Amino acid sequence: MVTKKTMIRVALVATAAMAVCGPAAAEGGWDSTITARPSYGSRTWVDKNVDSTNAYVKLYVCNQRGAVAIFRNRQWPVPDVTVKDTTWSCDNGIYYGDTAAGDYHFTLKKTSNGGVLDANVQVRY
């Protein structure tokens, strides 16, 4: 027989387990460093869209600002889909939302002085 006291204990244990586990994490991600000129294309990542996390690309500890475009890849000869086309300043994430499943990459479009960008990269999806 399940008593009210037992049900309260089960509820408390479940609540404690949820607190230890924390919120759902992003589906995946990677970290890297780059030294790149405008037109640099990043590696591709696969977002299976099994969560509802807002994906982002973050360029940080970098030496300048610039412009970046994030693309969802499509089969050649069909052009890739532009998901986000924006400027950024160092340490700000470029959020591009909870997107459709697919393969993604970003391209460095320009840098503030036209030169080489040195940056750490963090991608979460």
C-alpha positions as semicolon CSV with decimal commas, in nm:
position;residue;x (nm);y (nm);z (nm)
1;M;0,000;0,000;0,000
2;V;0,136;0,338;-0,102
3;T;0,089;0,600;0,165
4;K;0,078;0,974;0,133
5;K;0,412;0,990;0,316
6;T;0,571;0,755;0,058
7;M;0,436;0,963;-0,232
8;I;0,582;1,280;-0,078
9;R;0,922;1,109;-0,041
10;V;0,914;0,997;-0,406
11;A;0,825;1,352;-0,516
12;L;1,111;1,498;-0,309
13;V;1,362;1,249;-0,452
14;A;1,247;1,324;-0,809
15;T;1,274;1,699;-0,746
16;A;1,624;1,660;-0,601
17;A;1,733;1,447;-0,899
18;M;1,608;1,714;-1,141
19;A;1,798;1,984;-0,950
20;V;2,122;1,782;-0,971
21;C;2,078;1,712;-1,344
22;G;2,007;2,077;-1,425
23;P;1,847;2,207;-1,741
24;A;1,871;2,022;-2,069
25;A;2,201;2,080;-2,244
26;A;2,255;2,159;-2,607
27;E;2,252;1,867;-2,849
28;G;2,617;1,916;-2,935
29;G;2,896;2,158;-2,994
30;W;3,265;2,210;-3,044
31;D;3,542;2,448;-2,946
32;S;3,843;2,549;-3,152
33;T;4,075;2,834;-3,244
34;I;4,111;3,001;-3,581
35;T;4,354;3,226;-3,759
36;A;4,163;3,328;-4,068
37;R;4,113;3,587;-4,338
38;P;3,778;3,693;-4,484
39;S;3,614;3,414;-4,690
40;Y;3,728;3,150;-4,437
41;G;3,472;2,869;-4,407
42;S;3,442;2,676;-4,082
43;R;3,410;2,303;-4,043
44;T;3,059;2,163;-4,083
45;W;2,846;2,046;-3,791
46;V;2,530;1,836;-3,797
47;D;2,230;1,958;-3,598
48;K;1,972;1,680;-3,575
49;N;1,728;1,920;-3,405
50;V;1,645;1,676;-3,124
51;D;1,623;1,957;-2,868
52;S;1,486;2,310;-2,855
53;T;1,812;2,488;-2,778
54;N;1,892;2,822;-2,940
55;A;2,210;2,752;-3,130
56;Y;2,501;2,995;-3,145
57;V;2,849;3,064;-3,274
58;K;3,076;3,262;-3,043
59;L;3,406;3,416;-3,149
60;Y;3,593;3,530;-2,839
61;V;3,936;3,638;-2,716
62;C;3,977;3,783;-3,062
63;N;4,178;4,066;-3,209
64;Q;3,905;4,243;-3,409
65;R;3,540;4,269;-3,511
66;G;3,384;4,154;-3,834
67;A;3,093;4,002;-4,021
68;V;2,989;3,638;-4,026
69;A;2,725;3,441;-4,213
70;I;2,587;3,109;-4,088
71;F;2,460;2,868;-4,352
72;R;2,260;2,544;-4,370
73;N;2,431;2,332;-4,635
74;R;2,241;2,203;-4,936
75;Q;2,335;1,960;-5,211
76;W;2,537;2,116;-5,493
77;P;2,442;2,292;-5,726
78;V;2,168;2,436;-5,502
79;P;2,308;2,728;-5,297
80;D;2,333;2,698;-4,919
81;V;2,059;2,867;-4,716
82;T;2,165;3,176;-4,520
83;V;2,046;3,126;-4,163
84;K;2,204;3,440;-4,013
85;D;2,411;3,719;-4,164
86;T;2,544;3,959;-3,905
87;T;2,827;4,165;-3,763
88;W;2,979;4,076;-3,431
89;S;3,214;4,217;-3,175
90;C;3,444;4,000;-2,973
91;D;3,287;3,785;-2,699
92;N;2,928;3,822;-2,824
93;G;2,747;3,507;-2,927
94;I;2,579;3,498;-3,267
95;Y;2,249;3,330;-3,184
96;Y;2,062;3,181;-3,476
97;G;1,774;3,006;-3,302
98;D;1,633;2,654;-3,291
99;T;1,680;2,571;-3,658
100;A;1,580;2,284;-3,882
101;A;1,784;1,965;-3,885
102;G;2,077;1,986;-4,122
103;D;2,446;2,046;-4,178
104;Y;2,572;2,396;-4,090
105;H;2,887;2,605;-4,123
106;F;2,987;2,968;-4,088
107;T;3,187;3,191;-4,319
108;L;3,395;3,489;-4,212
109;K;3,278;3,764;-4,447
110;K;3,497;4,052;-4,335
111;T;3,717;4,174;-4,052
112;S;3,731;4,525;-3,911
113;N;4,065;4,603;-4,075
114;G;4,055;4,349;-4,360
115;G;4,329;4,150;-4,195
116;V;4,367;3,820;-4,017
117;L;4,130;3,724;-3,736
118;D;4,273;3,533;-3,441
119;A;3,993;3,398;-3,221
120;N;3,865;3,117;-3,008
121;V;3,548;2,961;-3,145
122;Q;3,260;2,803;-2,955
123;V;2,968;2,644;-3,142
124;R;2,661;2,504;-2,963
125;Y;2,359;2,351;-3,135
